Short mmCIF file of C-alpha atoms in Angstrom, two decimals:
data_model
loop_
_atom_site.label_atom_id
_atom_site.label_comp_id
_atom_site.label_asym_id
_atom_site.label_seq_id
_atom_site.Cartn_x
_atom_site.Cartn_y
_atom_site.Cartn_z
CA GLY A 1 -22.75 17.20 14.10
CA ALA A 2 -19.01 16.57 13.70
CA VAL A 3 -18.32 19.34 11.20
CA VAL A 4 -14.80 20.24 10.14
CA SER A 5 -14.29 23.59 8.49
CA GLN A 6 -11.27 24.31 6.34
CA HIS A 7 -10.25 27.74 5.08
CA PRO A 8 -9.49 28.98 2.51
CA SER A 9 -11.02 26.67 -0.06
CA ARG A 10 -8.78 27.91 -2.82
CA VAL A 11 -5.52 29.84 -2.96
CA ILE A 12 -3.60 31.08 -5.97
CA CYS A 13 -0.32 32.81 -5.24
CA LYS A 14 3.13 33.51 -6.53
CA SER A 15 6.13 31.30 -6.00
CA GLY A 16 7.94 32.10 -2.76
CA THR A 17 4.81 33.04 -0.86
CA SER A 18 3.90 31.37 2.41
CA VAL A 19 0.34 30.15 2.69
CA LYS A 20 -1.58 29.34 5.86
CA ILE A 21 -4.50 26.90 5.88
CA GLU A 22 -6.84 26.65 8.85
CA CYS A 23 -8.72 23.60 10.03
CA ARG A 24 -11.42 23.95 12.66
CA SER A 25 -13.63 21.42 14.37
CA LEU A 26 -16.85 23.37 14.73
CA ASP A 27 -18.89 21.35 17.20
CA PHE A 28 -16.44 19.06 18.92
CA GLN A 29 -13.00 19.05 20.46
CA ALA A 30 -10.17 17.32 18.66
CA THR A 31 -6.96 16.45 20.44
CA THR A 32 -5.61 15.11 17.19
CA MET A 33 -6.00 16.43 13.67
CA PHE A 34 -4.52 15.07 10.47
CA TRP A 35 -3.24 16.77 7.35
CA TYR A 36 -3.39 15.05 3.97
CA ARG A 37 -2.29 15.99 0.48
CA GLN A 38 -3.88 14.75 -2.72
CA PHE A 39 -2.51 15.07 -6.24
CA PRO A 40 -4.83 14.82 -9.26
CA LYS A 41 -6.35 11.38 -9.74
CA LYS A 42 -4.41 10.05 -6.77
CA SER A 43 -5.45 8.96 -3.32
CA LEU A 44 -4.99 10.96 -0.13
CA MET A 45 -1.52 10.79 1.39
CA LEU A 46 -1.05 11.53 5.07
CA MET A 47 1.44 14.33 5.65
CA ALA A 48 1.38 14.76 9.40
CA THR A 49 -0.51 14.20 12.60
CA SER A 50 -1.20 17.35 14.57
CA ASN A 51 -1.41 17.04 18.34
CA GLU A 52 -2.84 19.79 20.51
CA GLY A 53 -0.17 21.34 22.69
CA SER A 54 2.74 19.36 21.27
CA LYS A 55 4.82 18.97 18.14
CA ALA A 56 3.32 17.43 15.06
CA THR A 57 4.41 14.04 13.83
CA TYR A 58 5.43 14.06 10.18
CA GLU A 59 5.33 11.17 7.74
CA GLN A 60 8.51 10.06 6.06
CA GLY A 61 9.51 12.36 3.24
CA VAL A 62 7.50 15.34 4.48
CA GLU A 63 9.70 18.31 5.40
CA LYS A 64 8.67 19.72 8.75
CA ASP A 65 10.35 23.05 8.03
CA LYS A 66 8.45 23.31 4.78
CA PHE A 67 5.05 22.40 6.19
CA LEU A 68 4.66 24.07 9.57
CA ILE A 69 1.85 22.76 11.71
CA ASN A 70 0.42 24.45 14.76
CA HIS A 71 -2.34 22.96 16.91
CA ALA A 72 -2.82 25.64 19.53
CA SER A 73 -6.30 24.70 20.71
CA LEU A 74 -8.66 21.74 20.74
CA THR A 75 -10.57 23.16 17.80
CA LEU A 76 -7.92 24.66 15.54
CA SER A 77 -4.94 23.37 13.62
CA THR A 78 -3.05 25.33 10.97
CA LEU A 79 -0.79 24.21 8.17
CA THR A 80 1.61 26.77 6.73
CA VAL A 81 3.29 25.99 3.44
CA THR A 82 6.44 28.08 3.62
CA SER A 83 8.08 29.57 0.54
CA ALA A 84 5.70 27.67 -1.70
CA HIS A 85 6.81 26.57 -5.15
CA PRO A 86 4.84 25.17 -8.10
CA GLU A 87 5.54 21.59 -7.01
CA ASP A 88 3.64 22.34 -3.78
CA SER A 89 0.48 22.88 -5.78
CA SER A 90 -1.97 20.29 -4.55
CA PHE A 91 -5.24 19.64 -2.74
CA TYR A 92 -4.67 19.82 1.03
CA ILE A 93 -7.25 18.23 3.31
CA CYS A 94 -7.50 18.16 7.08
CA SER A 95 -9.44 15.82 9.30
CA ALA A 96 -10.28 15.58 12.96
CA ARG A 97 -11.69 13.07 15.37
CA LYS A 98 -13.47 13.74 18.61
CA SER A 99 -11.15 13.69 21.59
CA THR A 100 -13.07 10.80 23.06
CA GLY A 101 -11.39 8.81 20.29
CA GLY A 102 -12.08 5.13 20.26
CA ILE A 103 -14.04 4.08 17.24
CA GLN A 104 -15.19 7.60 16.45
CA PRO A 105 -14.77 8.22 12.73
CA GLN A 106 -12.56 10.97 11.36
CA HIS A 107 -14.36 13.85 9.76
CA PHE A 108 -12.82 15.79 6.93
CA GLY A 109 -12.79 19.36 5.80
CA ASP A 110 -13.64 20.23 2.21
CA GLY A 111 -10.02 20.78 1.32
CA THR A 112 -7.88 23.67 0.11
CA ARG A 113 -6.77 23.76 -3.49
CA LEU A 114 -3.39 25.44 -3.58
CA SER A 115 -2.04 26.70 -6.89
CA ILE A 116 1.44 28.22 -7.00
CA LEU A 117 2.28 30.19 -10.09
CA ASP B 1 -2.71 -1.53 9.45
CA ALA B 2 -4.24 -4.24 7.31
CA LYS B 3 -4.38 -3.43 3.64
CA THR B 4 -7.52 -3.48 1.57
CA THR B 5 -8.20 -4.39 -2.03
CA GLN B 6 -10.98 -2.80 -4.02
CA PRO B 7 -11.89 -2.88 -7.71
CA PRO B 8 -10.69 0.35 -9.33
CA SER B 9 -14.03 1.18 -10.90
CA MET B 10 -17.67 0.13 -11.09
CA ASP B 11 -20.77 1.29 -12.89
CA CYS B 12 -24.28 1.26 -11.51
CA ALA B 13 -27.62 2.21 -13.01
CA GLU B 14 -29.51 4.98 -11.26
CA GLY B 15 -32.10 3.60 -8.86
CA ARG B 16 -30.39 0.25 -8.57
CA ALA B 17 -28.42 -1.01 -5.61
CA ALA B 18 -24.69 -0.42 -5.76
CA ASN B 19 -22.64 -3.18 -4.13
CA LEU B 20 -19.04 -2.24 -3.54
CA PRO B 21 -16.73 -5.06 -2.43
CA CYS B 22 -13.63 -4.81 -0.30
CA ASN B 23 -11.11 -7.49 0.56
CA HIS B 24 -9.23 -7.20 3.84
CA SER B 25 -7.95 -10.72 4.35
CA THR B 26 -5.24 -9.70 6.84
CA ILE B 27 -7.52 -7.76 9.16
CA SER B 28 -6.73 -8.06 12.86
CA GLY B 29 -9.23 -8.76 15.59
CA ASN B 30 -9.21 -5.19 16.88
CA GLU B 31 -9.51 -3.50 13.50
CA TYR B 32 -12.71 -1.90 12.31
CA VAL B 33 -13.81 -1.50 8.71
CA TYR B 34 -14.54 2.09 7.72
CA TRP B 35 -16.05 3.35 4.50
CA TYR B 36 -15.63 6.86 3.15
CA ARG B 37 -16.41 8.43 -0.17
CA GLN B 38 -14.95 11.40 -1.96
CA ILE B 39 -16.95 13.37 -4.42
CA HIS B 40 -14.85 15.28 -6.91
CA SER B 41 -12.95 18.23 -5.39
CA GLN B 42 -14.35 17.67 -1.91
CA GLY B 43 -13.00 16.16 1.27
CA PRO B 44 -13.86 12.54 2.10
CA GLN B 45 -17.24 11.93 3.66
CA TYR B 46 -17.74 9.31 6.36
CA ILE B 47 -20.32 6.70 5.43
CA ILE B 48 -20.32 3.84 7.90
CA HIS B 49 -18.11 1.55 9.96
CA GLY B 50 -18.33 -1.84 11.64
CA LEU B 51 -16.39 -4.50 13.47
CA LYS B 52 -18.11 -7.80 12.77
CA ASN B 53 -21.85 -7.25 12.74
CA ASN B 54 -23.70 -5.88 9.76
CA GLU B 55 -24.48 -2.20 10.09
CA THR B 56 -27.03 0.09 8.50
CA ASN B 57 -27.56 3.82 8.60
CA GLU B 58 -29.35 6.40 6.52
CA MET B 59 -26.66 6.32 3.87
CA ALA B 60 -25.75 2.69 3.40
CA SER B 61 -25.48 -0.84 4.71
CA LEU B 62 -22.27 -2.63 5.55
CA ILE B 63 -22.10 -6.38 5.26
CA ILE B 64 -19.05 -8.03 6.83
CA THR B 65 -18.38 -11.71 6.21
CA GLU B 66 -18.25 -14.02 9.18
CA ASP B 67 -14.48 -14.49 8.86
CA ARG B 68 -14.15 -10.68 8.50
CA LYS B 69 -11.87 -11.07 5.51
CA SER B 70 -14.13 -9.08 3.23
CA SER B 71 -17.02 -6.67 3.30
CA THR B 72 -19.54 -5.07 0.98
CA LEU B 73 -20.92 -1.56 1.09
CA ILE B 74 -24.44 -1.36 -0.26
CA LEU B 75 -26.09 1.80 -1.49
CA PRO B 76 -29.69 0.58 -1.78
CA HIS B 77 -30.91 3.03 -4.41
CA ALA B 78 -28.02 4.75 -6.11
CA THR B 79 -28.51 8.27 -7.42
CA LEU B 80 -26.33 10.36 -9.71
CA ARG B 81 -25.07 12.19 -6.63
CA ASP B 82 -23.56 8.95 -5.37
CA THR B 83 -20.96 9.10 -8.13
CA ALA B 84 -17.69 9.26 -6.17
CA VAL B 85 -14.58 7.36 -5.18
CA TYR B 86 -15.36 4.97 -2.34
CA TYR B 87 -12.64 4.02 0.11
CA CYS B 88 -12.61 0.96 2.33
CA ILE B 89 -10.18 1.33 5.24
CA VAL B 90 -9.36 -0.86 8.21
CA ARG B 91 -8.05 0.69 11.38
CA PRO B 92 -7.70 -0.18 15.05
CA GLY B 93 -10.59 1.41 16.84
CA MET B 94 -9.32 2.19 20.27
CA ASP B 95 -6.60 4.78 19.72
CA ALA B 96 -7.67 8.29 18.82
CA GLY B 97 -4.26 8.93 17.32
CA ASN B 98 -4.53 6.25 14.66
CA MET B 99 -4.83 7.84 11.27
CA LEU B 100 -6.72 6.57 8.24
CA THR B 101 -4.60 5.20 5.43
CA PHE B 102 -6.25 5.54 2.05
CA GLY B 103 -5.80 3.07 -0.78
CA GLY B 104 -6.91 3.54 -4.35
CA GLY B 105 -10.61 3.13 -3.70
CA THR B 106 -13.36 2.27 -6.16
CA ARG B 107 -14.58 4.90 -8.59
CA LEU B 108 -18.34 4.40 -8.75
CA MET B 109 -20.10 5.87 -11.73
CA VAL B 110 -23.88 6.02 -11.42
CA LYS B 111 -25.45 6.29 -14.84
CA PRO B 112 -28.94 7.44 -15.81
#
């Protein structure tokens, strides 16, 4: 149980393209989902917290107009990298926790490797 | 959130127990200790968590000191597939909105 599916797993596109990444909780409902970014040989850095039915909360230094987050249902959150440039190339990972919260662990998707040419 | 300190890397022989230490000397009373691992090019995988009692599941055992200032993750019989970066994270348990903050982790290399 507690599976998080992330799609696509890999994207290669030209500079200026907008890219949408989907994160789904397959067998549980998630009021809150999290989006992380990871550069090579570095640890995961939280970008934003996605809340179902309300605006996402972004970490300091993360541009909300650049990284659009939509959490329209209890099982789906999307991250759109708008007008992507080579410096946006990274490994993007989402996670979700059951809505019952408490001490429930977060479960992670397998990540999306984004390469901007 | 309390910060954690882990050795940057460790080696372990295949079939032996891997003992990964974590220091969290500033942990608060309501904070749990969570362990995750990340195999190359994958998302982190949940391993185990605990508050103050030792915990065991099919993947690992978690030993938390009585003062809760440190813990050890034990993989009883390490295999090559256990090669990964292991993250020790402390987090308050009772708020679903609390995110996980990742430190540098320990890069465990299991060798034949």
